């Protein structure tokens, strides 16, 4: 009996102790910051999803599993971009701190530590991946866990691997500054950002790493891999497992980046833009333009060309210049109707084609005026021939006011045939005396000259 009571008492005591610990664990122990608060150290509760981790405690370590997977994925996307800060004798990392930085930042950070080997440093926060920043931002918005301000996911220097928060900021300020770090100032005294040389652009890379991991594990529910943190990415992050996905990044697997570029414009004169395959950045790639349909649509009209025009505006951002394309708008589109124009970059490794940015576009071009019958009236033909025969001189009084009509009758037929087969040829129909095209106009003029000659003969 006494034994039973003792066990019951012990159970109640343990339960009460755990409850007290849980209640006190959500009280942040670190001082609040004006710009970005340090990551709180609370009781870690491993939730099922990242969304559930928001209300499960006050420590970002609850999403450590997924965060480490994202770090690995980032290093797959940019090999060697992030490096682990070694355990040195004078530095201590807080429970919520991930000891990773961009490689250049890590090197200079270690140099700063070695410059004062007998001085202690406590790191409260260093690298943050997307799920960690998501938790901090949600706690800040809800006024929880002592977070007074936090950057939105995808916008923190900690996500770029160049930020560090330390407790002894005044002690280390001059040393860190001498090694390429910039002090945030009194608004955020614990924060330093590495601004020296050797860093790489990691804006949005943590977001992109998550997007790739999600797609790897959800092949039938993929999201855009664009590095932008928006509603779609947030909705998938919330339901992601806090401990990580089943499938992880495989850096040994060959990557095939999709072509990129822009459909700059499509009007009644031309269709133009640029395209490049990042896997072969100096090579001009093929481009396919589709009218009134997407790629693969049997009803769409297709034009194949190459993005090989030199454009000076592309040299610096792309590293090479010959990636522009331009083609004359087909005459068949000049019909007064609306048409959609789509452009696709063709992958150099036989991967799927990629629709270019700002595609599709819509154009509507007025139909050209109808051609005038070159032989509509004998008088018009005579008068037109008189004008042409004179070579700039007046050849008689046979109705000079109608001279232009006969001349226009010949010119009205001088354009291209207007069919899809004439795309991209850039060829003129010239002055051929054939049965169609501009030749019809010349036949009309010759006939008119014959009539004039006959009438002059009769006049004599």
Coordinates of C-alpha atoms in Angstrom, one line a residue:
X1 CA 0.0 0.0 0.0
X2 CA 2.7 2.4 1.0
X3 CA 4.6 1.4 -2.1
X4 CA 1.6 2.2 -4.3
X5 CA 1.1 5.6 -2.7
X6 CA 4.7 6.4 -3.1
X7 CA 4.6 5.6 -6.8
X8 CA 1.5 7.7 -7.3
X9 CA 3.2 10.5 -5.5
X10 CA 6.3 10.2 -7.6
X11 CA 4.3 10.2 -10.7
X12 CA 2.5 13.4 -9.8
X13 CA 5.7 15.0 -8.7
X14 CA 7.4 14.2 -12.0
X15 CA 4.4 15.4 -14.0
X16 CA 4.3 18.7 -12.1
X17 CA 8.1 19.2 -12.6
X18 CA 7.8 18.6 -16.3
X19 CA 4.9 21.0 -16.6
X20 CA 6.8 23.7 -14.8
X21 CA 9.8 23.1 -17.0
X22 CA 7.7 23.3 -20.1
X23 CA 6.1 26.6 -19.0
X24 CA 9.4 28.2 -18.2
X25 CA 11.2 26.9 -21.3
X26 CA 9.3 29.3 -23.6
X27 CA 10.7 32.3 -21.8
X28 CA 13.7 33.5 -23.8
X29 CA 16.9 33.8 -21.9
X30 CA 18.7 36.1 -24.3
X31 CA 18.3 39.9 -24.5
X32 CA 16.0 41.1 -27.2
X33 CA 17.5 42.9 -30.2
X34 CA 16.2 45.9 -32.1
X35 CA 16.7 44.4 -35.5
X36 CA 16.9 40.6 -35.3
X37 CA 16.6 38.8 -32.0
X38 CA 18.9 35.9 -31.2
X39 CA 17.6 32.5 -31.5
X40 CA 16.0 31.5 -28.1
X41 CA 17.1 28.5 -26.2
X42 CA 14.1 26.6 -25.0
X43 CA 12.9 23.0 -24.6
X44 CA 13.2 21.2 -27.9
X45 CA 10.0 19.4 -28.9
X46 CA 10.3 17.4 -32.1
X47 CA 7.1 18.2 -33.9
X48 CA 5.7 16.3 -36.9
X49 CA 5.8 19.3 -39.2
X50 CA 7.5 22.7 -39.4
X51 CA 4.1 24.4 -39.0
X52 CA 3.5 22.5 -35.8
X53 CA 6.9 23.4 -34.5
X54 CA 5.8 27.0 -34.2
X55 CA 3.6 26.2 -31.2
X56 CA 5.7 23.3 -29.8
X57 CA 8.5 25.2 -28.1
X58 CA 10.9 28.1 -28.4
X59 CA 13.9 26.5 -29.9
X60 CA 14.9 26.4 -33.6
X61 CA 16.6 23.0 -32.9
X62 CA 13.1 21.5 -33.4
X63 CA 13.7 21.7 -37.1
X64 CA 17.4 20.8 -37.0
X65 CA 17.0 17.7 -39.1
X66 CA 15.4 19.5 -42.1
X67 CA 17.8 22.5 -41.6
X68 CA 20.8 20.2 -42.0
X69 CA 19.4 18.7 -45.1
X70 CA 19.0 22.2 -46.6
X71 CA 22.6 23.0 -45.7
X72 CA 23.7 19.8 -47.6
X73 CA 21.5 20.8 -50.6
X74 CA 22.9 24.3 -50.7
X75 CA 26.4 22.8 -50.9
X76 CA 25.1 20.7 -53.8
X77 CA 23.9 23.8 -55.6
X78 CA 27.1 25.8 -54.8
X79 CA 29.8 23.3 -53.9
X80 CA 32.0 24.5 -51.1
X81 CA 29.8 27.6 -50.5
X82 CA 29.3 26.7 -46.8
X83 CA 31.9 25.4 -44.4
X84 CA 31.7 24.3 -40.8
X85 CA 33.4 26.5 -38.2
X86 CA 35.9 24.3 -36.3
X87 CA 35.7 23.9 -32.5
X88 CA 38.4 26.2 -31.2
X89 CA 39.3 26.6 -27.6
X90 CA 38.0 30.1 -27.2
X91 CA 34.6 29.8 -28.9
X92 CA 31.4 28.3 -27.6
X93 CA 28.3 27.8 -29.7
X94 CA 24.9 28.1 -28.2
X95 CA 22.5 25.2 -28.4
X96 CA 20.5 26.9 -31.2
X97 CA 23.6 28.0 -33.2
X98 CA 24.5 26.2 -36.5
X99 CA 28.3 26.6 -36.8
X100 CA 28.3 27.1 -40.6
X101 CA 29.3 30.1 -42.7
X102 CA 30.2 30.9 -46.2
X103 CA 33.7 29.6 -46.8
X104 CA 35.3 33.0 -47.1
X105 CA 33.5 34.3 -44.0
X106 CA 34.5 31.2 -42.0
X107 CA 38.1 31.6 -42.9
X108 CA 38.2 35.2 -41.7
X109 CA 36.1 34.4 -38.7
X110 CA 38.6 31.7 -37.6
X111 CA 41.5 34.2 -38.3
X112 CA 39.8 36.6 -35.9
X113 CA 39.4 33.9 -33.2
X114 CA 43.1 33.0 -33.6
X115 CA 44.1 36.6 -33.2
X116 CA 42.8 36.6 -29.6
X117 CA 43.3 32.9 -28.5
X118 CA 42.8 33.7 -24.8
X119 CA 39.6 35.7 -25.2
X120 CA 36.3 33.9 -24.9
X121 CA 33.5 34.2 -27.5
X122 CA 30.0 32.9 -27.3
X123 CA 28.1 32.5 -30.6
X124 CA 24.3 32.7 -30.2
X125 CA 23.4 32.5 -33.8
X126 CA 25.3 31.9 -37.1
X127 CA 23.8 30.1 -40.1
X128 CA 20.0 29.8 -40.4
X129 CA 18.3 27.8 -43.0
X130 CA 14.8 28.5 -44.2
X131 CA 12.8 26.6 -41.6
X132 CA 14.7 28.2 -38.7
X133 CA 14.0 31.7 -40.1
X134 CA 10.4 30.7 -40.6
X135 CA 10.1 29.8 -36.9
X136 CA 11.7 33.1 -35.7
X137 CA 9.5 35.2 -38.0
X138 CA 6.3 33.4 -36.9
X139 CA 7.3 33.9 -33.2
X140 CA 8.1 37.6 -33.9
X141 CA 4.7 38.1 -35.6
X142 CA 2.9 36.4 -32.7
X143 CA 4.9 38.2 -30.0
X144 CA 6.2 34.9 -28.7
X145 CA 9.5 33.5 -27.3
X146 CA 11.0 37.0 -26.7
X147 CA 11.5 37.7 -30.4
X148 CA 11.2 41.5 -30.8
X149 CA 12.0 41.6 -34.5
X150 CA 13.0 39.1 -37.2
X151 CA 13.5 39.3 -41.0
X152 CA 11.0 37.5 -43.2
X153 CA 12.1 34.1 -44.5
X154 CA 14.6 34.4 -47.4
X155 CA 15.8 37.9 -46.3
X156 CA 18.2 37.4 -43.4
X157 CA 22.0 37.7 -43.6
X158 CA 22.1 34.5 -41.5
X159 CA 20.5 32.6 -44.4
X160 CA 23.2 33.8 -46.7
X161 CA 25.9 32.5 -44.4
X162 CA 27.5 35.8 -43.6
X163 CA 25.9 36.8 -40.3
X164 CA 26.9 36.0 -36.7
X165 CA 25.6 37.1 -33.3
X166 CA 27.9 37.0 -30.3
X167 CA 27.5 37.9 -26.7
X168 CA 30.8 39.7 -26.2
X169 CA 30.3 42.1 -29.0
X170 CA 32.2 45.1 -27.5
X171 CA 35.2 42.9 -26.8
X172 CA 35.4 41.5 -30.3
X173 CA 34.2 44.5 -32.3
X174 CA 37.6 45.8 -33.4
X175 CA 39.1 42.4 -34.1
X176 CA 36.2 41.2 -36.2
X177 CA 36.1 44.6 -38.1
X178 CA 39.8 44.2 -38.9
X179 CA 39.0 40.8 -40.5
X180 CA 36.3 41.9 -42.9
X181 CA 33.2 42.0 -40.6
X182 CA 30.8 45.0 -40.3
X183 CA 29.2 45.7 -36.9
X184 CA 25.5 46.3 -37.1
X185 CA 25.7 49.1 -34.7
X186 CA 23.7 50.0 -31.6
X187 CA 20.4 49.0 -33.3
X188 CA 21.6 45.4 -33.2
X189 CA 24.8 45.4 -31.2
X190 CA 25.4 41.6 -31.1
X191 CA 25.2 41.2 -34.9
X192 CA 28.2 41.2 -37.3
X193 CA 28.0 40.7 -41.1
X194 CA 31.0 39.6 -43.2
X195 CA 31.4 42.1 -46.0
X196 CA 34.9 41.2 -47.1
X197 CA 36.0 39.5 -50.4
X198 CA 35.4 36.0 -51.5
X199 CA 31.7 35.6 -50.9
X200 CA 29.2 34.2 -53.4
X201 CA 25.7 35.2 -54.1
X202 CA 23.4 33.1 -51.9
X203 CA 20.3 35.2 -52.1
X204 CA 17.4 32.9 -52.1
X205 CA 19.6 29.8 -52.1
X206 CA 18.2 28.4 -48.9
X207 CA 14.7 28.8 -50.4
X208 CA 15.8 27.1 -53.6
X209 CA 17.4 24.3 -51.6
X210 CA 14.1 23.6 -49.8
X211 CA 12.2 23.8 -53.1
X212 CA 14.4 21.1 -54.6
X213 CA 14.1 18.9 -51.6
X214 CA 10.4 19.2 -51.7
X215 CA 10.2 18.3 -55.4
X216 CA 12.6 15.4 -54.9
X217 CA 10.2 13.9 -52.3
X218 CA 7.0 14.9 -54.0
X219 CA 7.4 14.2 -57.7
X220 CA 3.6 14.5 -58.3
X221 CA 3.2 17.8 -56.3
X222 CA 6.1 19.9 -57.5
X223 CA 6.6 23.6 -56.9
X224 CA 8.5 26.2 -58.8
X225 CA 12.3 26.1 -58.2
X226 CA 12.9 29.9 -58.4
X227 CA 14.4 30.8 -55.0
X228 CA 11.5 33.1 -54.2
X229 CA 9.7 32.7 -50.9
X230 CA 6.0 33.0 -51.7
X231 CA 2.7 31.5 -50.7
X232 CA 3.2 28.3 -52.5
X233 CA 6.6 27.6 -50.9
X234 CA 5.4 28.6 -47.5
X235 CA 2.4 26.2 -47.7
X236 CA 4.8 23.3 -48.5
X237 CA 7.2 24.3 -45.8
X238 CA 4.5 24.3 -43.2
X239 CA 3.7 20.7 -43.9
X240 CA 7.2 19.5 -44.3
X241 CA 8.7 17.1 -41.7
X242 CA 10.7 18.9 -39.0
X243 CA 13.2 16.1 -38.8
X244 CA 13.8 16.1 -42.5
X245 CA 12.7 14.3 -45.7
X246 CA 13.2 10.7 -46.6
X247 CA 15.2 11.5 -49.7
X248 CA 18.1 13.9 -49.4
X249 CA 20.4 15.7 -51.7
X250 CA 22.8 13.6 -53.8
X251 CA 25.7 15.8 -54.9
X252 CA 27.1 13.0 -57.0
X253 CA 24.1 13.0 -59.3
X254 CA 24.7 15.1 -62.5
X255 CA 22.6 18.2 -62.7
X256 CA 21.1 19.6 -65.8
X257 CA 20.1 23.3 -65.5
X258 CA 17.2 24.3 -67.7
X259 CA 17.6 27.0 -70.4
X260 CA 16.8 30.6 -69.4
X261 CA 16.1 33.8 -71.2
X262 CA 13.4 36.3 -72.1
X263 CA 10.9 36.8 -74.9
X264 CA 11.6 40.5 -75.0
X265 CA 8.9 41.5 -77.5
X266 CA 6.5 40.5 -80.3
X267 CA 5.0 43.1 -82.5
X268 CA 3.8 43.6 -86.1
X269 CA 7.4 43.9 -87.3
X270 CA 9.4 41.3 -85.4
X271 CA 9.7 38.7 -82.6
X272 CA 12.8 39.0 -80.4
X273 CA 14.5 38.0 -77.2
X274 CA 17.4 36.0 -75.8
X275 CA 18.1 32.5 -74.5
X276 CA 21.0 30.7 -72.8
X277 CA 21.7 27.3 -71.3
X278 CA 23.7 27.7 -68.1
X279 CA 25.3 24.3 -68.7
X280 CA 26.9 25.6 -71.9
X281 CA 27.0 29.3 -71.2
X282 CA 29.2 30.3 -74.1
X283 CA 27.2 28.3 -76.7
X284 CA 24.3 29.6 -78.8
X285 CA 21.3 27.4 -78.3
X286 CA 18.2 26.6 -80.4
X287 CA 15.0 28.5 -79.8
X288 CA 11.5 27.4 -80.9
X289 CA 8.7 30.0 -81.3
X290 CA 5.1 28.8 -81.3
X291 CA 2.1 30.7 -82.6
X292 CA -1.3 30.1 -81.1
X293 CA -0.3 27.1 -79.0
X294 CA 2.3 25.7 -76.6
X295 CA 5.1 23.3 -77.4
X296 CA 3.8 20.0 -78.4
X297 CA 0.5 21.4 -79.7
X298 CA 0.0 20.0 -83.1
X299 CA -2.2 22.9 -84.1
X300 CA 0.4 25.5 -83.2
X301 CA 2.6 27.0 -85.9
X302 CA 6.3 26.5 -85.2
X303 CA 9.4 28.4 -86.1
X304 CA 12.9 27.0 -85.3
X305 CA 15.8 29.4 -85.1
X306 CA 19.1 29.9 -83.1
X307 CA 19.9 32.4 -80.4
X308 CA 23.2 33.6 -81.9
X309 CA 22.8 37.3 -82.4
X310 CA 25.5 39.3 -80.5
X311 CA 23.9 41.7 -77.9
X312 CA 26.1 43.9 -75.9
X313 CA 23.6 44.1 -73.1
X314 CA 24.1 40.4 -72.4
X315 CA 27.9 40.2 -72.2
X316 CA 28.3 41.2 -68.6
X317 CA 25.3 39.4 -67.0
X318 CA 25.7 36.2 -69.0
X319 CA 29.4 36.1 -69.4
X320 CA 29.1 35.9 -73.2
X321 CA 27.2 37.9 -75.9
X322 CA 25.9 35.7 -78.7
X323 CA 22.5 34.7 -77.2
X324 CA 20.0 37.0 -79.0
X325 CA 17.4 36.0 -81.5
X326 CA 15.1 38.0 -83.8
X327 CA 12.8 37.0 -86.6
X328 CA 10.4 39.0 -88.8
X329 CA 6.8 38.6 -87.9
X330 CA 5.2 36.3 -90.5
X331 CA 2.8 38.0 -92.9
X332 CA 0.2 35.4 -92.1
X333 CA -0.2 37.1 -88.7
X334 CA -1.2 40.4 -90.2
X335 CA -4.8 39.5 -90.3
X336 CA -6.4 41.8 -87.7
X337 CA -6.8 38.9 -85.3
X338 CA -5.2 38.3 -81.9
X339 CA -2.4 35.7 -81.8
X340 CA -0.3 34.3 -78.9
X341 CA 3.5 34.0 -79.3
X342 CA 5.5 31.6 -77.1
X343 CA 9.3 31.1 -77.1
X344 CA 11.2 28.1 -75.7
X345 CA 14.9 27.6 -75.1
X346 CA 16.0 24.1 -76.2
X347 CA 18.2 22.3 -73.7
X348 CA 21.7 21.5 -74.8
X349 CA 21.7 18.1 -73.0
X350 CA 18.4 17.0 -74.5
X351 CA 16.5 17.8 -71.4
X352 CA 13.0 19.4 -71.5
X353 CA 12.6 22.7 -73.3
X354 CA 12.0 25.7 -71.0
X355 CA 9.6 28.5 -71.8
X356 CA 11.3 31.8 -71.6
X357 CA 10.4 34.5 -69.1
X358 CA 7.7 36.9 -70.3
X359 CA 6.3 34.3 -72.6
X360 CA 3.6 34.2 -73.9
X361 CA 2.9 37.5 -75.5
X362 CA -0.1 38.6 -77.6
X363 CA -0.1 40.6 -80.8
X364 CA -2.8 41.9 -83.1
X365 CA -1.9 43.4 -86.4
X366 CA -4.1 45.0 -89.0
X367 CA -4.5 43.3 -92.3
X368 CA -2.8 45.1 -95.2
X369 CA -5.0 46.8 -97.8
X370 CA -6.3 44.5 -100.5
X371 CA -4.4 44.4 -103.8
X372 CA -5.9 46.4 -106.7
X373 CA -6.5 44.5 -110.0
X374 CA -3.7 45.6 -112.3
X375 CA -6.0 45.3 -115.3
X376 CA -9.1 46.9 -113.9
X377 CA -9.5 49.5 -116.6
X378 CA -7.8 50.2 -119.8
X379 CA -7.6 53.9 -119.1
X380 CA -5.9 53.3 -115.7
X381 CA -3.4 51.0 -117.3
X382 CA -2.7 53.6 -120.1
X383 CA -2.3 56.4 -117.6
X384 CA -0.1 54.4 -115.3
X385 CA 2.1 53.3 -118.2
X386 CA 2.4 56.9 -119.4
X387 CA 3.8 57.9 -116.0
X388 CA 6.2 54.9 -115.9
X389 CA 7.2 55.3 -119.6
X390 CA 8.1 58.9 -119.1
X391 CA 10.8 58.1 -116.6
X392 CA 9.9 61.2 -114.7
X393 CA 8.6 63.2 -117.8
X394 CA 5.0 63.8 -118.9
X395 CA 4.1 61.4 -121.8
X396 CA 0.8 62.9 -122.8
X397 CA -2.6 64.1 -121.5
X398 CA -4.3 60.7 -121.1
X399 CA -5.7 61.2 -117.6
X400 CA -2.6 62.0 -115.5
X401 CA -4.7 61.9 -112.3
X402 CA -5.1 58.1 -112.5
X403 CA -1.4 57.4 -113.1
X404 CA -0.7 56.3 -109.5
X405 CA -3.5 53.7 -109.6
X406 CA -1.9 51.6 -112.2
X407 CA 1.5 51.9 -110.5
X408 CA 0.0 50.8 -107.2
X409 CA -1.6 47.9 -108.9
X410 CA 1.8 46.6 -109.7
X411 CA 3.3 47.3 -106.3
X412 CA 0.4 45.8 -104.3
X413 CA 1.5 42.3 -105.1
X414 CA 5.2 42.8 -104.4
X415 CA 5.3 41.4 -100.8
X416 CA 6.2 37.9 -99.7
X417 CA 3.6 35.1 -100.0
X418 CA 2.7 35.4 -96.3
X419 CA 2.8 31.7 -95.6
X420 CA 4.5 29.9 -92.7
X421 CA 7.2 28.5 -95.0
X422 CA 8.6 32.0 -95.5
X423 CA 9.5 32.4 -91.8
X424 CA 13.0 33.6 -91.0
X425 CA 14.2 33.5 -94.6
X426 CA 14.6 37.3 -94.7
X427 CA 14.5 37.0 -98.5
X428 CA 12.8 39.6 -100.8
X429 CA 10.6 38.5 -103.7
X430 CA 12.6 41.0 -105.9
X431 CA 11.6 41.9 -109.5
X432 CA 11.0 38.5 -110.9
X433 CA 8.7 38.4 -113.9
X434 CA 7.0 35.2 -112.7
X435 CA 3.3 34.5 -112.5
X436 CA 2.9 35.8 -108.9
X437 CA 4.6 38.1 -106.4
X438 CA 6.0 41.3 -107.7
X439 CA 6.2 39.9 -111.3
X440 CA 2.5 40.5 -111.8
X441 CA 3.0 44.2 -111.4
X442 CA 5.7 44.3 -114.0
X443 CA 3.5 42.3 -116.5
X444 CA 0.8 45.0 -116.0
X445 CA 3.3 47.8 -116.7
X446 CA 4.6 46.0 -119.9
X447 CA 1.0 45.5 -121.1
X448 CA 0.2 49.2 -120.5
X449 CA 3.3 50.2 -122.5
X450 CA 2.1 48.1 -125.4
X451 CA -1.3 49.8 -125.4
X452 CA 0.4 53.2 -125.4
X453 CA 2.6 52.3 -128.3
X454 CA -0.4 51.1 -130.3
X455 CA -2.4 54.3 -129.6
X456 CA 0.5 56.5 -130.6
X457 CA 0.9 54.5 -133.8
X458 CA -2.8 55.1 -134.6
X459 CA -2.5 58.8 -133.7
X460 CA 0.2 59.1 -136.3

